[in-house]
Coordinates of C-alpha atoms in Angstrom, one line a residue:
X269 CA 9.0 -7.2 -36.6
X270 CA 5.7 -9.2 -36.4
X271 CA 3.7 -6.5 -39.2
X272 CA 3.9 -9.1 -42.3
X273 CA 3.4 -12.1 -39.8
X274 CA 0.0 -14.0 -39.4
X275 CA 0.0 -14.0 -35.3
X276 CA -3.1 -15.8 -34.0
X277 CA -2.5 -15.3 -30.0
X278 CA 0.5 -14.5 -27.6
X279 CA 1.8 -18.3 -27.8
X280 CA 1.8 -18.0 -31.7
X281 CA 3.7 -14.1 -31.2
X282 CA 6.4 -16.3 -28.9
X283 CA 6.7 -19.6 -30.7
X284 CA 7.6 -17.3 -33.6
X285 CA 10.4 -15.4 -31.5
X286 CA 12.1 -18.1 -30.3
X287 CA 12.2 -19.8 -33.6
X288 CA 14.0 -16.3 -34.8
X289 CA 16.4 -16.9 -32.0
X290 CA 17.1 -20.5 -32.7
X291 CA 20.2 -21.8 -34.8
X292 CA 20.5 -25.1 -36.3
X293 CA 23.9 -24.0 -38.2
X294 CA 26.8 -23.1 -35.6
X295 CA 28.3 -20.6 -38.3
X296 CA 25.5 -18.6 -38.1
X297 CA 26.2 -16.2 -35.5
X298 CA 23.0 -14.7 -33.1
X299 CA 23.2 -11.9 -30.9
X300 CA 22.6 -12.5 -27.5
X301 CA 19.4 -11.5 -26.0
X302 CA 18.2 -10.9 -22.2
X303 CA 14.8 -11.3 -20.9
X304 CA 14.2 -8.8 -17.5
X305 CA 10.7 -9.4 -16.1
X306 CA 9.4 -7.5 -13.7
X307 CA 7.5 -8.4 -11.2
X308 CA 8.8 -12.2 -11.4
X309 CA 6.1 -13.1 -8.5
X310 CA 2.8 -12.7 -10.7
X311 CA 4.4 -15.0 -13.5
X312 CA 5.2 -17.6 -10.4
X313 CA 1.3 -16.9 -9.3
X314 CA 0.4 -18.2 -12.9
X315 CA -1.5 -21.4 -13.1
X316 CA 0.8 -23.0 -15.2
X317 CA 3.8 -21.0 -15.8
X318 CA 4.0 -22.0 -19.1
X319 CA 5.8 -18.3 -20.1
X320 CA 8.6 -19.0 -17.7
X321 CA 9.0 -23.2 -18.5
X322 CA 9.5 -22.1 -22.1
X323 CA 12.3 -19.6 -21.5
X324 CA 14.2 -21.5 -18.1
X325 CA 14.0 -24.9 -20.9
X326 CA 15.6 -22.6 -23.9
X327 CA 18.0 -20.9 -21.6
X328 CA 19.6 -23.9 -20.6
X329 CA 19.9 -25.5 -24.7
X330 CA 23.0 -24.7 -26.7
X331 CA 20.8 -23.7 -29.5
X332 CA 19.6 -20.1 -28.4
X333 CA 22.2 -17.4 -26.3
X334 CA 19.7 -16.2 -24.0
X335 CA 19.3 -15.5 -20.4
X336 CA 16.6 -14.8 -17.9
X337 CA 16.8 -12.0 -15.3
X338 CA 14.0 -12.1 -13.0
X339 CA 13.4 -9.3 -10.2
X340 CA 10.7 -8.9 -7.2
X341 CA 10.4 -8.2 -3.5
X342 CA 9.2 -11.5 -2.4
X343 CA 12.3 -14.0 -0.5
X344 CA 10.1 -16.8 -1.3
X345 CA 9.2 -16.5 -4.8
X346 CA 11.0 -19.7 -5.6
X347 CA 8.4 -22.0 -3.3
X348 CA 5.9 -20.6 -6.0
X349 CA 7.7 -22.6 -8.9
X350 CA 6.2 -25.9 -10.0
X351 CA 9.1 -28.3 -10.1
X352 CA 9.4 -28.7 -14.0
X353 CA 10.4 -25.1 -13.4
X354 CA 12.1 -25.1 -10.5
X355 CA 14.6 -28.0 -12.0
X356 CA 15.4 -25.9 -14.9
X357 CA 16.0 -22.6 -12.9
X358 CA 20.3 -21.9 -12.2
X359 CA 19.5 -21.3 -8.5
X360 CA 21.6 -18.2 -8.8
X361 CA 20.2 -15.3 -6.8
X362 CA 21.5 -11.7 -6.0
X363 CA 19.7 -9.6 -2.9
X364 CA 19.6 -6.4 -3.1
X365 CA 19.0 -4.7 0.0
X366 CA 17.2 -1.1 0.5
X367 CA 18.9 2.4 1.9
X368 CA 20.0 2.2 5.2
X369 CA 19.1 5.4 6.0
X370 CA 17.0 8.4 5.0
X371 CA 19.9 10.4 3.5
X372 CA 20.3 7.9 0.5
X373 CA 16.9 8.0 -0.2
X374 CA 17.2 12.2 -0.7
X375 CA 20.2 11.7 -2.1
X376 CA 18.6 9.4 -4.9
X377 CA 15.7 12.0 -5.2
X378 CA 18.4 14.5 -5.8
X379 CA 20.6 12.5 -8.3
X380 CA 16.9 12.0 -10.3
X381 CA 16.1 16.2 -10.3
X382 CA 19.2 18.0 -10.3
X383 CA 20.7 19.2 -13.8
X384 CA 24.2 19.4 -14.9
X385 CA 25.9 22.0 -17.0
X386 CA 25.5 19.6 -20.1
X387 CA 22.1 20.1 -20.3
X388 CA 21.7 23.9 -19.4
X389 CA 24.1 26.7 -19.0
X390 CA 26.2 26.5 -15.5
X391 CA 24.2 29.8 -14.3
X392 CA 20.8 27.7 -14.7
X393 CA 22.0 24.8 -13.5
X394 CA 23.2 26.3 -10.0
X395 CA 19.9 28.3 -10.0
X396 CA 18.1 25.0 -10.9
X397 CA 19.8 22.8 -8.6
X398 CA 19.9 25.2 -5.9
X399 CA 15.5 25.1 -6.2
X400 CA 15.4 21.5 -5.5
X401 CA 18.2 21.7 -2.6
X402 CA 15.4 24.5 -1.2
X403 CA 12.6 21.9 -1.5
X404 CA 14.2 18.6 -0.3
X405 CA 15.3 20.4 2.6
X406 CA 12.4 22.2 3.2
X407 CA 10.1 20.9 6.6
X408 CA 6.9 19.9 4.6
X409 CA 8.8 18.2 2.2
X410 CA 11.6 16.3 4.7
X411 CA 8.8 15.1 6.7
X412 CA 6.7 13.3 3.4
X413 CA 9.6 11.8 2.4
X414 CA 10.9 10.5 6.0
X415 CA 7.2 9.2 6.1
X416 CA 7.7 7.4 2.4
X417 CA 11.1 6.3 4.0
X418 CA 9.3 4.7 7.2
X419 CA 6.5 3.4 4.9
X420 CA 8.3 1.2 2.6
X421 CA 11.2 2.8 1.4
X422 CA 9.9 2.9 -2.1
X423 CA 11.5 4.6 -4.6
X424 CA 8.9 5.1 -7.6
X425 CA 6.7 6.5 -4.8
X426 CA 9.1 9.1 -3.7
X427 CA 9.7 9.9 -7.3
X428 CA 6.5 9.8 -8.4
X429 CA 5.4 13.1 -6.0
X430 CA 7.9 15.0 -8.2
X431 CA 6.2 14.1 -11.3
X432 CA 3.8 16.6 -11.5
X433 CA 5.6 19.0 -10.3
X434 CA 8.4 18.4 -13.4
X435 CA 5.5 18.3 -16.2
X436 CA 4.9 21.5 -15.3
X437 CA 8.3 23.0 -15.9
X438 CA 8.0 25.6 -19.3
X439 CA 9.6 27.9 -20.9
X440 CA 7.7 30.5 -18.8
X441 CA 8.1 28.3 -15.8
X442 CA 11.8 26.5 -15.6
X443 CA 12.0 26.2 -12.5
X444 CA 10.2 23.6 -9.9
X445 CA 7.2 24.5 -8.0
X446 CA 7.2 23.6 -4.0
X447 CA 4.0 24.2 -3.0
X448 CA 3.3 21.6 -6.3
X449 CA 5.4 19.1 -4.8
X450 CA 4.2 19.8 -1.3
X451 CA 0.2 19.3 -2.5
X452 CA 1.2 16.4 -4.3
X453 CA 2.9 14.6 -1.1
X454 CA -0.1 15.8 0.6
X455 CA -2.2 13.8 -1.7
X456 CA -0.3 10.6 -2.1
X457 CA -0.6 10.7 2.1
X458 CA -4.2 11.1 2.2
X459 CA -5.6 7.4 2.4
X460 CA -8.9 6.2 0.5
X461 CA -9.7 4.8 3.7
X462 CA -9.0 8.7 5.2
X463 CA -12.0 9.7 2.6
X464 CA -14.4 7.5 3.0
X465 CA -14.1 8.5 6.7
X466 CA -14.6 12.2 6.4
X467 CA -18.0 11.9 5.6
X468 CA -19.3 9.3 8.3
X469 CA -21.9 10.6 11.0
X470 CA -20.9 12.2 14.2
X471 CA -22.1 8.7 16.2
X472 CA -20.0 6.4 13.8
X473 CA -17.2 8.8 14.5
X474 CA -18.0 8.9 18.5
X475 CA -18.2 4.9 18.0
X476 CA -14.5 4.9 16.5
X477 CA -13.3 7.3 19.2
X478 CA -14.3 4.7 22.1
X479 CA -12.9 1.9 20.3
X480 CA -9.2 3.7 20.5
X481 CA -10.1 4.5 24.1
X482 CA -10.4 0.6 24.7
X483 CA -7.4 0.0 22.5
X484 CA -5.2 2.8 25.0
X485 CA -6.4 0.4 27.4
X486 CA -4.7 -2.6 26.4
X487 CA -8.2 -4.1 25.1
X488 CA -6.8 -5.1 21.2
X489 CA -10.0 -7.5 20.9
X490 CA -13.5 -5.8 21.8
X491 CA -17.6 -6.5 20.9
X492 CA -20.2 -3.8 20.3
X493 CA -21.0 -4.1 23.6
X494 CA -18.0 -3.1 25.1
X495 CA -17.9 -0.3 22.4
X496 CA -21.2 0.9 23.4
X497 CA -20.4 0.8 27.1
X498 CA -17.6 2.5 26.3
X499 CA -19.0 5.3 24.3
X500 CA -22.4 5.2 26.9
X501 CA -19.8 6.3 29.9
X502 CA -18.4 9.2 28.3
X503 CA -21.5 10.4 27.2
X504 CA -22.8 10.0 30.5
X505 CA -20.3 11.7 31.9
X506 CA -20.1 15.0 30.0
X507 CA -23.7 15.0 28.9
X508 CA -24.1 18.6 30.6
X509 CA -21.2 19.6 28.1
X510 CA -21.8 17.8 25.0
X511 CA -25.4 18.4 24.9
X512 CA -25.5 22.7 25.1
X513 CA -28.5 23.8 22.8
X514 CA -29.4 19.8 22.3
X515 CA -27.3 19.2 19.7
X516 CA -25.7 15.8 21.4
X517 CA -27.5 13.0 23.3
X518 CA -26.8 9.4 23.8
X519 CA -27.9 6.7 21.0
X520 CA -30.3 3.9 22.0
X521 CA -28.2 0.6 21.5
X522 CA -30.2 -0.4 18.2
X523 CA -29.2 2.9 16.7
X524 CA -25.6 2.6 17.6
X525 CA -25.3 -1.0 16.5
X526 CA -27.0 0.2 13.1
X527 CA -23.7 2.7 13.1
X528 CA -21.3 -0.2 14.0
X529 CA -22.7 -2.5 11.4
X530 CA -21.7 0.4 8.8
X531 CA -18.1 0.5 9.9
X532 CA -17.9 -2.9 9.3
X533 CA -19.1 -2.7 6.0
X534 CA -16.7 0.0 5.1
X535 CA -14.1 -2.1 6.5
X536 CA -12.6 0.4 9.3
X537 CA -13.8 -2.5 11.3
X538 CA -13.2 -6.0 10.8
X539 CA -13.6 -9.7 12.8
X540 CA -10.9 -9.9 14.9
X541 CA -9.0 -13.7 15.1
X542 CA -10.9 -16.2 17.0
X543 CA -9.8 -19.1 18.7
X544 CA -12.0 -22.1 17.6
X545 CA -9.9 -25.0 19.8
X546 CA -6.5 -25.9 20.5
X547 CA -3.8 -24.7 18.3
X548 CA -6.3 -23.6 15.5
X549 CA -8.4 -20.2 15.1
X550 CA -10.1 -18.4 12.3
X551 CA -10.5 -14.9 10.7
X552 CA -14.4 -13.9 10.4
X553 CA -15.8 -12.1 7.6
X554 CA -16.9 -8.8 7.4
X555 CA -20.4 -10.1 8.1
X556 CA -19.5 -10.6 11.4
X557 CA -20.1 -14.4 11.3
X558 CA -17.1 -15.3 13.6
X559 CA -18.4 -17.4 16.4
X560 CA -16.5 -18.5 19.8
X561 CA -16.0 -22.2 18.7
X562 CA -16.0 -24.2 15.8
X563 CA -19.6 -24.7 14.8
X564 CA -21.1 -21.7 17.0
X565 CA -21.8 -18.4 16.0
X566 CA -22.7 -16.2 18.6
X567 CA -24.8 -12.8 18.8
X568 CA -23.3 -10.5 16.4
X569 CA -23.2 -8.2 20.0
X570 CA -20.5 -10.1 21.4
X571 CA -18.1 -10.5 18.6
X572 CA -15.1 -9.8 18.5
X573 CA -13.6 -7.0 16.7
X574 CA -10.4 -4.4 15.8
X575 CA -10.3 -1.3 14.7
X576 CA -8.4 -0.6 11.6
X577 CA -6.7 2.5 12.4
X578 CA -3.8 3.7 13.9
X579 CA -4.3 6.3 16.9
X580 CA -3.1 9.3 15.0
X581 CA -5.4 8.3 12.2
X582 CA -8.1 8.7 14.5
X583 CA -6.4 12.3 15.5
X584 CA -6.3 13.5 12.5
X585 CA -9.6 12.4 11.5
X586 CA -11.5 14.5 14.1
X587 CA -9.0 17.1 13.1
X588 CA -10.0 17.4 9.9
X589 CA -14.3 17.7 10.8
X590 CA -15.5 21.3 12.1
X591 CA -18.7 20.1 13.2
X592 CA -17.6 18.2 15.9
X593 CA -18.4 19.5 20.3
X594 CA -15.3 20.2 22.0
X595 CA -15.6 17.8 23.8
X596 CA -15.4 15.1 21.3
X597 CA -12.7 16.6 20.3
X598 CA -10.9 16.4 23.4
X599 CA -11.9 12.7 23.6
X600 CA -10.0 11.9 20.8
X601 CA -6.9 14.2 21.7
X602 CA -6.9 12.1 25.2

């Protein structure tokens, strides 16, 4: 209880709670206490890790019955530790691995939803429970969380679709809504990236399209120049198609590299890795400043790029616009 305490800063707060949990007389008896920090990797990250000095150096004196519980997802959090810290850590580690396989991660999903007769009467319970079976084994739902599964087998993001869905529960309403949970699956699946890319122009888009053409070919790395051959050949050949009532015609090469330069600013396009000499390369930036060599930076034409999305992104991008030819659209099926 720090309410009657002058506190000038955190480092005041802590000083003052460790000097509660100190004992200089053994008959005086403290209860033990247990620091958990999540997220043990950002404290590592800290400049000085002063937070985590202080409690590895208190841990290991007689004085104060504590213990420190770190967790995170990163195998080499320890070669973050200054070695002040490191020499006062017990090198005692437990792994924990994830599911094995999708069933356990329904199965926590339905361990966190489903109600017992405790809570409600049995005939609302089996009526309850029975609502969630009905969704979790439902096709719209199976596929979300096989795709969470795949993802990174994350468990507050498969729980936190439900969330929603559970506020919602009333007097009125007791029971869960699926099309709540389906929407908000839907939601969590749709990318930033995904909406920032709905709105692009019909040549950034055609751009996009021949860059997964190249990549289909085996072509990881590409230029604007390939990108813009690539785009200028398809036009070309179904110019007769695309072009019904004028709606369609090819770019000029200034226009289309005005288009390019936007999807590297938005980042759907970045500098792809460049060798600069033996045994050594370098990322570019996203002002396309990667040269060929160290020291050289050559036409922004003819560097090298990748395309940040995967095929079926690019799928169900087109998918998703209605003002796109037919043929376009049969580009991108291809």
């Amino acid at each position: 209880d720090l309410e009657h305490v002058l506190i000038g800063s955190f480092a005041d707060a802590f000083t003052y709670i460790l000097n509660l949990l100190r004992s200089d007389d053994e008959s005086t008896a403290i209860p033990p206490v247990i620091f958990v920090l999540e997220e043990f990797d950002l404290l590592a990250q800290h400049p000085k890790q002063s937070l985590l000095y202080t409690l590895f150096d208190i841990a290991q004196s007689q004085q104060t019955p504590i213990a420190v519980l770190g967790v995170t997802a990163r195998i080499d959090v320890l070669d973050l530790l200054e070695k002040r810290v490191k020499s006062r850590f017990s090198h005692r580690q437990i792994y924990v691995h994830n599911m094995a396989s999708v069933e356990e991660f329904v199965q926590i999903a339905r361990e966190a939803l489903c109600i017992d007769s405790s809570t409600a009467s049995e005939a609302f319970a089996q009526q309850f429970n029975k609502r969630i079976e009905d969704i979790l084994t439902s096709s719209t739902v199976s596929q979300h969380i096989e795709d969470i599964f795949e993802f990174g087998k994350d468990v507050r993001m498969l729980l936190r679709a439900f969330t929603l869905a559970v506020s919602q529960i009333s007097i009125e309403n007791p029971l869960l809504n699926a099309s709540t949970v389906e929407s908000q699956f839907a939601l969590a699946n749709t990318s930033a990236k995904m909406k920032i890319l709905s709105s692009i122009s019909l040549l950034e888009l055609c751009l996009i399209i021949a860059m997964r053409s190249l990549t289909q070919l085996d072509i990881t790395k590409y230029n604007f120049e390939m990108v813009y051959d690539e785009y200028k050949t398809f036009m070309s050949r179904h110019m007769m198609a695309v072009s019904a009532g004028g709606a369609m015609k090819i770019y000029k090469k200034p226009v289309a590299l005005k288009a390019f330069e936007t999807l590297v600013e938005l980042e759907i396009v970045r500098p792809a890795l460049v060798s600069v000499g033996e045994g050594s390369s370098v990322y570019g930036r996203n002002d396309l400043l990667a040269g060929t060599a160290a020291g050289i930076r050559a036409p922004k034409e003819y560097r090298m790029v990748q395309l940040m999305l995967e095929p079926m992104q690019v799928v169900e991008l087109v998918s998703g616009r209605v003002d796109i030819p037919a043929v376009i659209r049969r580009w991108a099926q291809q």
